Tab-separated table of C-alpha atoms and ligand atoms in Angstrom:
chain	number	residue	atom	x	y	z
S	124	MET	CA	-8.120	16.930	13.178
S	125	ILE	CA	-5.942	14.426	11.375
S	126	GLU	CA	-4.246	15.305	8.092
S	127	LEU	CA	-4.004	12.607	5.464
S	128	VAL	CA	-2.549	12.714	1.969
S	129	VAL	CA	-4.983	10.821	-0.214
S	130	ASN	CA	-4.543	10.512	-3.954
S	131	GLY	CA	-2.184	13.477	-3.950
S	132	LYS	CA	-4.397	15.832	-1.938
S	133	THR	CA	-4.165	16.760	1.728
S	134	ARG	CA	-7.429	16.040	3.511
S	135	SER	CA	-8.315	16.952	7.091
S	136	VAL	CA	-10.569	14.511	8.886
S	137	ASP	CA	-12.099	14.749	12.327
S	138	VAL	CA	-12.001	11.110	13.408
S	139	ASN	CA	-10.706	8.914	16.188
S	140	PRO	CA	-7.083	8.032	15.255
S	141	ASP	CA	-7.883	4.377	15.977
S	142	MET	CA	-10.622	4.280	13.350
S	143	PRO	CA	-9.686	1.862	10.551
S	144	LEU	CA	-8.490	3.719	7.490
S	145	LEU	CA	-11.130	2.015	5.324
S	146	TRP	CA	-13.894	3.723	7.315
S	147	VAL	CA	-12.297	7.122	6.802
S	148	LEU	CA	-11.801	6.573	3.089
S	149	ARG	CA	-15.301	5.285	2.437
S	150	ASP	CA	-17.530	6.991	4.988
S	151	VAL	CA	-15.748	10.280	5.610
S	152	LEU	CA	-14.048	10.988	2.278
S	153	GLY	CA	-16.563	9.227	0.034
S	154	LEU	CA	-13.950	7.100	-1.724
S	155	THR	CA	-15.969	3.913	-2.038
S	156	GLY	CA	-13.674	2.054	-4.443
S	157	ALA	CA	-11.974	0.099	-1.649
S	158	LYS	CA	-14.484	-2.442	-0.380
S	159	TYR	CA	-15.346	-3.982	2.967
S	160	GLY	CA	-15.224	-7.771	2.819
S	161	CYS	CA	-14.086	-9.640	5.909
S	162	GLY	CA	-12.795	-6.853	8.149
S	163	MET	CA	-10.066	-9.240	9.309
S	164	THR	CA	-7.186	-8.804	6.791
S	165	LEU	CA	-8.180	-12.031	5.076
S	166	CYS	CA	-9.808	-11.122	1.766
S	167	GLY	CA	-8.002	-8.038	0.472
S	168	ALA	CA	-11.138	-6.277	-0.791
S	169	CYS	CA	-10.029	-3.175	1.134
S	170	THR	CA	-6.506	-2.980	-0.330
S	171	VAL	CA	-5.003	0.476	-0.861
S	172	HIS	CA	-1.410	1.690	-1.163
S	173	LEU	CA	0.528	3.269	1.665
S	174	ASP	CA	3.791	4.726	0.341
S	175	GLY	CA	3.481	2.284	-2.557
S	176	GLU	CA	2.931	-0.828	-0.455
S	177	ALA	CA	-0.341	-2.736	-0.616
S	178	VAL	CA	-2.066	-2.594	2.777
S	179	ARG	CA	-5.395	-3.877	4.033
S	180	ALA	CA	-7.216	-0.785	5.180
S	181	CYS	CA	-9.923	-2.592	7.161
S	182	VAL	CA	-7.684	-3.016	10.189
S	183	LEU	CA	-5.081	-0.305	9.724
S	184	PRO	CA	-5.601	2.476	12.278
S	185	THR	CA	-5.861	5.834	10.563
S	186	SER	CA	-3.025	7.112	12.760
S	187	ALA	CA	-0.690	4.676	10.946
S	188	ALA	CA	-1.331	6.464	7.652
S	189	VAL	CA	-0.383	9.938	8.856
S	190	GLY	CA	2.609	11.322	6.949
S	191	LYS	CA	2.366	8.636	4.285
S	192	LYS	CA	1.001	8.699	0.760
S	193	ILE	CA	-2.330	6.919	0.562
S	194	VAL	CA	-3.494	5.894	-2.898
S	195	THR	CA	-6.875	4.312	-3.524
S	196	ILE	CA	-8.224	2.778	-6.719
S	197	GLU	CA	-9.693	6.204	-7.522
S	198	GLY	CA	-6.186	7.662	-7.557
S	199	LEU	CA	-4.281	4.842	-9.248
S	200	SER	CA	-4.395	6.577	-12.608
S	201	PRO	CA	-6.049	9.878	-13.520
S	202	ASN	CA	-8.047	8.338	-16.346
S	203	GLY	CA	-8.284	4.669	-15.433
S	204	THR	CA	-5.611	3.583	-17.900
S	205	HIS	CA	-3.035	2.109	-15.561
S	206	PRO	CA	-1.543	-0.957	-17.313
S	207	VAL	CA	-3.189	-3.255	-14.761
S	208	GLN	CA	-6.590	-1.676	-15.426
S	209	LYS	CA	-6.076	-2.006	-19.181
S	210	ALA	CA	-5.125	-5.668	-18.829
S	211	TRP	CA	-8.181	-6.223	-16.612
S	212	VAL	CA	-10.425	-4.877	-19.351
S	213	ALA	CA	-8.648	-6.765	-22.138
S	214	GLU	CA	-8.866	-10.077	-20.270
S	215	GLN	CA	-12.397	-9.347	-19.004
S	216	VAL	CA	-11.381	-10.234	-15.467
S	217	PRO	CA	-14.256	-8.975	-13.294
S	218	GLN	CA	-17.422	-10.916	-12.723
S	219	CYS	CA	-19.430	-9.301	-9.904
S	220	GLY	CA	-16.496	-6.910	-9.496
S	221	TYR	CA	-16.669	-6.565	-5.721
S	222	CYS	CA	-13.160	-7.836	-5.038
S	223	GLN	CA	-11.573	-6.226	-8.077
S	224	PRO	CA	-10.461	-2.802	-6.763
S	225	GLY	CA	-8.491	-4.609	-4.070
S	226	MET	CA	-7.110	-7.058	-6.613
S	227	VAL	CA	-5.991	-4.273	-8.941
S	228	MET	CA	-4.268	-2.410	-6.107
S	229	ALA	CA	-2.522	-5.577	-4.889
S	230	VAL	CA	-1.323	-6.345	-8.414
S	231	ALA	CA	-0.204	-2.769	-9.116
S	232	ALA	CA	1.952	-2.869	-5.963
S	233	LEU	CA	3.363	-6.276	-6.929
S	234	LEU	CA	4.354	-5.085	-10.420
S	235	LYS	CA	6.169	-2.083	-8.951
S	236	LYS	CA	8.303	-4.443	-6.888
S	237	LYS	CA	8.532	-7.266	-9.417
S	238	PRO	CA	7.832	-6.069	-12.947
S	239	LYS	CA	7.706	-9.630	-14.334
S	240	PRO	CA	6.430	-11.883	-11.556
S	241	SER	CA	6.440	-15.673	-11.829
S	242	ASP	CA	3.340	-17.697	-10.973
S	243	ALA	CA	4.974	-18.434	-7.603
S	244	ASP	CA	5.467	-14.695	-6.992
S	245	ILE	CA	1.808	-14.094	-7.822
S	246	ASP	CA	0.688	-16.865	-5.485
S	247	ALA	CA	2.851	-15.469	-2.685
S	248	GLU	CA	1.978	-11.792	-3.106
S	249	VAL	CA	-1.603	-11.655	-4.327
S	250	THR	CA	-3.526	-13.476	-1.635
S	251	ASN	CA	-6.798	-11.624	-2.196
S	252	ILE	CA	-9.960	-13.699	-2.282
S	253	CYS	CA	-12.449	-13.641	-5.151
S	254	ARG	CA	-15.805	-15.252	-4.463
S	255	CYS	CA	-16.532	-15.411	-8.181
S	256	GLY	CA	-13.344	-17.357	-8.833
S	257	THR	CA	-11.691	-15.085	-11.371
S	258	TYR	CA	-8.237	-16.342	-10.447
S	259	ALA	CA	-7.309	-17.781	-13.863
S	260	ARG	CA	-8.141	-14.530	-15.631
S	261	ILE	CA	-6.367	-12.524	-12.951
S	262	ARG	CA	-3.199	-14.528	-13.519
S	263	LYS	CA	-3.471	-14.058	-17.286
S	264	ALA	CA	-4.018	-10.320	-16.883
S	265	ILE	CA	-1.045	-9.989	-14.518
S	266	HIS	CA	1.227	-11.612	-17.094
S	267	ALA	CA	-0.245	-9.347	-19.796
S	268	ALA	CA	0.491	-6.250	-17.682
S	269	ALA	CA	3.959	-7.479	-16.646
S	270	GLY	CA	6.723	-5.089	-17.603
S	271	LYS	CA	4.291	-2.279	-18.394
S	272	ALA	CA	3.286	-1.032	-14.952
H	51	FES	S1	-12.004	-6.333	4.191
H	51	FES	FE1	-9.929	-5.966	4.572
H	51	FES	S2	-8.987	-7.849	4.165
H	51	FES	FE2	-11.095	-8.289	3.969
H	52	FES	S1	-15.339	-10.704	-9.166
H	52	FES	FE1	-16.885	-11.227	-7.740
H	52	FES	S2	-15.827	-11.503	-5.883
H	52	FES	FE2	-14.276	-11.285	-7.344
């Protein structure tokens, strides 16, 4: 058994320690907010937080998350009113929505580190891919949430 702390709760999972964390979150724990996109650390659809840092869970072995605080989109805010989520709604960012949980988690981690990021900071730190091309709205929403997260 492996013990993981996910969204503030300790969960015991009977999995191979090499299994990617995304599999455990989605298939074992039923937390389907983080998405599978490329499976190669390229798209960011699977982004969750590990001790506050944005990580791509599709390649991270579950063993690497032991003893750390894992937060998924489901645990970002108890009622879905994190400043990034509010800005996402106000700016009507999502189109199909598939990439958006990963985007929100990447942005929430960025704003913890840099409360008022420049466009260059955003380009450097939020490298997630959106097939629908919501990038302009994402940028607008990040600036709207800046200083509030
Ligand atoms: S699914 Fe993890 S980066 Fe694409
Ligand atoms: S909103 Fe559709 S992939 Fe980003």
